[in-house]
């Protein structure tokens, strides 16, 4: 069409674009395998010389079409879907890291990521240094080591709701010759486009707002195509040197800007197989069509809830960048002028005991592990997602024992506030 389409239009039309006589809805290629007429034809794909599909554990047309849509939404050159957000984070790191390497990660981050990098990756020989995202450039620079391969952070941290200074982290990463990997789950590409601020790779738990209905677990990785792997060839030898498991191909030579995603598809999916089912990808694609509408409603409702809680006498404090007095308000205006997300965290004056009583008294909102879907939900991070952390680690992650994570849904705002009101009154009687 010539003119760049708006994101609302891309959510509906990117990915699957039917030709004459083809189904308007993207097909579900519900098949484990794909037929070829000659041995040579299939052999060329095993050599990565031809594009195509031979086994769904590696790639599937339905999955690739949805990955293409998400890559378009983020402004990247290529994308891949995984079976979960955790798998996306792991693949994003493991694609360029191996035993003996080091990564840097913001400490205010999802508990699962904290454990993945701080415990599980360590068992594999990959060390991680956790840093305060609000620290100065000079302080953050001290975390870099000669074997550092990547920097990781979230655009909006879960559940502390720290808003990342993307430009600061991108600048530091690039000065030290490594990519910035950003988890954009909470903001979504509707509210934040990290590549425009210098990030190199974006990940998502598509389980959250992208799906938006708690129907399927999934993840996504998108590469901007901007990081020059060959400029640091020895450091990223997995991409720039021959891969003997694929007859010596060099990913950067054969796939150019798409090398990073090509390696995930060809190598990690082949060996580890964290592929989502085509049916789940079909459901994700349907949900993506309404993503801008839902995000707008989530943000509107969350703003009203934050203002209500901020004025309530039983609430100690509220974390939500949409509030003018919030520490990250100005940062959010810079990176997310349309809004941040529908998730709020707050603490009641009665601490942990009051928080538990409050949560148990909610009637509309559900106590669930999930977050960021159409229904309002609530969770106590210290008891649930971050339960494995000690008090010191909780503080480092921006979590107090009495913190409540409140994910505002798309219900009528008056009903949500009515539920909050009666639950707060019940907590006071505890």
Coordinates of N, CA and C in Angstrom, one line a residue, residues 9 75 92 218 300 302 308 318 398 416 424:
X9 N -4.2 -1.8 12.4 CA -4.5 -2.5 11.1 C -3.6 -3.7 11.0
X75 N 8.2 -4.3 14.6 CA 9.2 -3.6 13.7 C 10.5 -4.4 13.5
X92 N 16.3 -17.0 23.9 CA 16.9 -15.7 23.5 C 18.3 -15.6 24.1
X218 N 2.2 -19.4 25.7 CA 3.1 -19.2 24.5 C 4.1 -18.1 24.7
X300 N -7.2 2.2 30.5 CA -8.2 3.1 31.0 C -8.7 2.7 32.4
X302 N -7.2 0.6 34.5 CA -6.1 0.6 35.5 C -5.9 2.0 36.0
X308 N -8.2 5.5 42.4 CA -9.1 5.1 43.6 C -8.2 4.6 44.7
X318 N 0.8 3.1 46.1 CA 0.4 2.5 44.8 C 1.6 2.6 43.8
X398 N 12.2 -5.5 44.1 CA 11.2 -4.5 44.3 C 9.9 -4.9 44.8
X416 N -15.6 -3.1 39.1 CA -14.2 -3.4 39.6 C -14.0 -2.6 40.9
X424 N -11.6 -4.0 50.7 CA -10.8 -3.2 51.5 C -11.5 -3.0 52.9

